[in-house]
Amino acid sequence: MTTTIYGIKACDTMKKARDWLDGHGVAYGFHDYKAVGIDRARLEGWSRAVGWETLLNRSGTTFRKLPDADKQGLDEAKAIALMLAQPSMIKRPVLDLGDRLLVGFKPDQYQRAMGK
């Protein structure tokens, strides 16, 4: 099983998550979706697994700067379109453990998921 962490390299929360993984000896791949993008199929799969509301980072600057019209009437299709257009709107990190996803970084959640 391959563990992959998705996010943006310069994000402070990403740094904390990577430091935690490194400190606990967890091998993982890193996918920088700001640099290499993210595909619709993956976002749709994540949305089915955890819900688009969990994936969409409404507290981030990118989302807050959107025109009000873009924030109105949000549904899964509109949220996915926004995240595809601007991947920094995806909550970070998304940790793909192969059999489940963890969204956001909470050390106790990582500990429970990996038994470390």
GROMACS .gro file of C-alpha atoms in nm:
model
  116
    1MET     CA    1   0.000   0.000   0.000
    2THR     CA    2   0.141   0.336  -0.105
    3THR     CA    3   0.074   0.643   0.108
    4THR     CA    4   0.052   0.971  -0.079
    5ILE     CA    5   0.018   1.318   0.066
    6TYR     CA    6  -0.145   1.578  -0.157
    7GLY     CA    7  -0.109   1.950  -0.109
    8ILE     CA    8   0.106   2.252  -0.174
    9LYS     CA    9   0.475   2.255  -0.090
   10ALA     CA   10   0.486   2.598   0.076
   11CYS     CA   11   0.186   2.542   0.306
   12ASP     CA   12   0.261   2.549   0.681
   13THR     CA   13   0.006   2.276   0.755
   14MET     CA   14   0.167   2.059   0.489
   15LYS     CA   15   0.505   2.109   0.654
   16LYS     CA   16   0.362   1.998   0.990
   17ALA     CA   17   0.205   1.689   0.831
   18ARG     CA   18   0.525   1.595   0.644
   19ASP     CA   19   0.731   1.649   0.960
   20TRP     CA   20   0.493   1.420   1.149
   21LEU     CA   21   0.516   1.149   0.882
   22ASP     CA   22   0.896   1.179   0.867
   23GLY     CA   23   0.924   1.172   1.247
   24HIS     CA   24   0.717   0.854   1.266
   25GLY     CA   25   0.902   0.675   0.987
   26VAL     CA   26   0.608   0.673   0.745
   27ALA     CA   27   0.715   0.637   0.381
   28TYR     CA   28   0.504   0.846   0.145
   29GLY     CA   29   0.494   1.012  -0.193
   30PHE     CA   30   0.419   1.383  -0.227
   31HIS     CA   31   0.189   1.527  -0.495
   32ASP     CA   32   0.203   1.905  -0.522
   33TYR     CA   33  -0.126   1.986  -0.690
   34LYS     CA   34  -0.036   2.350  -0.728
   35ALA     CA   35   0.268   2.253  -0.938
   36VAL     CA   36   0.134   1.948  -1.126
   37GLY     CA   37  -0.241   1.990  -1.093
   38ILE     CA   38  -0.512   1.750  -0.993
   39ASP     CA   39  -0.751   1.558  -1.215
   40ARG     CA   40  -1.129   1.565  -1.207
   41ALA     CA   41  -1.162   1.188  -1.151
   42ARG     CA   42  -0.947   1.203  -0.837
   43LEU     CA   43  -1.140   1.501  -0.696
   44GLU     CA   44  -1.470   1.330  -0.770
   45GLY     CA   45  -1.347   1.014  -0.596
   46TRP     CA   46  -1.237   1.212  -0.294
   47SER     CA   47  -1.571   1.391  -0.290
   48ARG     CA   48  -1.754   1.056  -0.285
   49ALA     CA   49  -1.527   0.933  -0.005
   50VAL     CA   50  -1.528   1.234   0.228
   51GLY     CA   51  -1.777   1.485   0.084
   52TRP     CA   52  -1.706   1.800  -0.116
   53GLU     CA   53  -1.779   2.011   0.192
   54THR     CA   54  -1.478   1.851   0.365
   55LEU     CA   55  -1.251   1.904   0.063
   56LEU     CA   56  -1.333   2.268  -0.011
   57ASN     CA   57  -1.119   2.505   0.193
   58ARG     CA   58  -1.365   2.788   0.258
   59SER     CA   59  -1.139   2.955   0.514
   60GLY     CA   60  -0.849   3.007   0.274
   61THR     CA   61  -0.763   3.334   0.106
   62THR     CA   62  -0.833   3.201  -0.244
   63PHE     CA   63  -1.193   3.112  -0.157
   64ARG     CA   64  -1.255   3.429   0.042
   65LYS     CA   65  -1.139   3.643  -0.254
   66LEU     CA   66  -1.392   3.484  -0.491
   67PRO     CA   67  -1.676   3.705  -0.608
   68ASP     CA   68  -1.993   3.645  -0.407
   69ALA     CA   69  -2.162   3.508  -0.719
   70ASP     CA   70  -1.908   3.222  -0.730
   71LYS     CA   71  -1.977   3.138  -0.365
   72GLN     CA   72  -2.356   3.129  -0.406
   73GLY     CA   73  -2.539   2.804  -0.471
   74LEU     CA   74  -2.240   2.582  -0.403
   75ASP     CA   75  -2.295   2.217  -0.477
   76GLU     CA   76  -2.060   1.930  -0.555
   77ALA     CA   77  -2.024   2.010  -0.927
   78LYS     CA   78  -1.954   2.379  -0.865
   79ALA     CA   79  -1.710   2.304  -0.580
   80ILE     CA   80  -1.517   2.054  -0.792
   81ALA     CA   81  -1.500   2.305  -1.079
   82LEU     CA   82  -1.362   2.568  -0.839
   83MET     CA   83  -1.103   2.326  -0.698
   84LEU     CA   84  -0.994   2.219  -1.046
   85ALA     CA   85  -0.955   2.581  -1.154
   86GLN     CA   86  -0.768   2.677  -0.837
   87PRO     CA   87  -0.623   2.376  -0.652
   88SER     CA   88  -0.526   2.594  -0.356
   89MET     CA   89  -0.898   2.575  -0.264
   90ILE     CA   90  -0.853   2.207  -0.175
   91LYS     CA   91  -0.813   2.166   0.200
   92ARG     CA   92  -0.463   2.053   0.291
   93PRO     CA   93  -0.328   1.801   0.327
   94VAL     CA   94  -0.517   1.513   0.174
   95LEU     CA   95  -0.347   1.195   0.292
   96ASP     CA   96  -0.433   0.892   0.081
   97LEU     CA   97  -0.364   0.577   0.278
   98GLY     CA   98  -0.487   0.351  -0.002
   99ASP     CA   99  -0.795   0.234   0.187
  100ARG     CA  100  -0.905   0.570   0.328
  101LEU     CA  101  -0.844   0.944   0.315
  102LEU     CA  102  -0.755   1.187   0.589
  103VAL     CA  103  -0.824   1.554   0.513
  104GLY     CA  104  -0.649   1.822   0.714
  105PHE     CA  105  -0.377   1.757   0.967
  106LYS     CA  106  -0.452   1.645   1.320
  107PRO     CA  107  -0.166   1.454   1.486
  108ASP     CA  108  -0.405   1.234   1.690
  109GLN     CA  109  -0.597   1.140   1.374
  110TYR     CA  110  -0.271   1.043   1.199
  111GLN     CA  111  -0.163   0.846   1.508
  112ARG     CA  112  -0.488   0.647   1.516
  113ALA     CA  113  -0.488   0.583   1.141
  114MET     CA  114  -0.131   0.456   1.133
  115GLY     CA  115  -0.095   0.306   1.477
  116LYS     CA  116   0.222   0.508   1.541
   0.00000   0.00000   0.00000
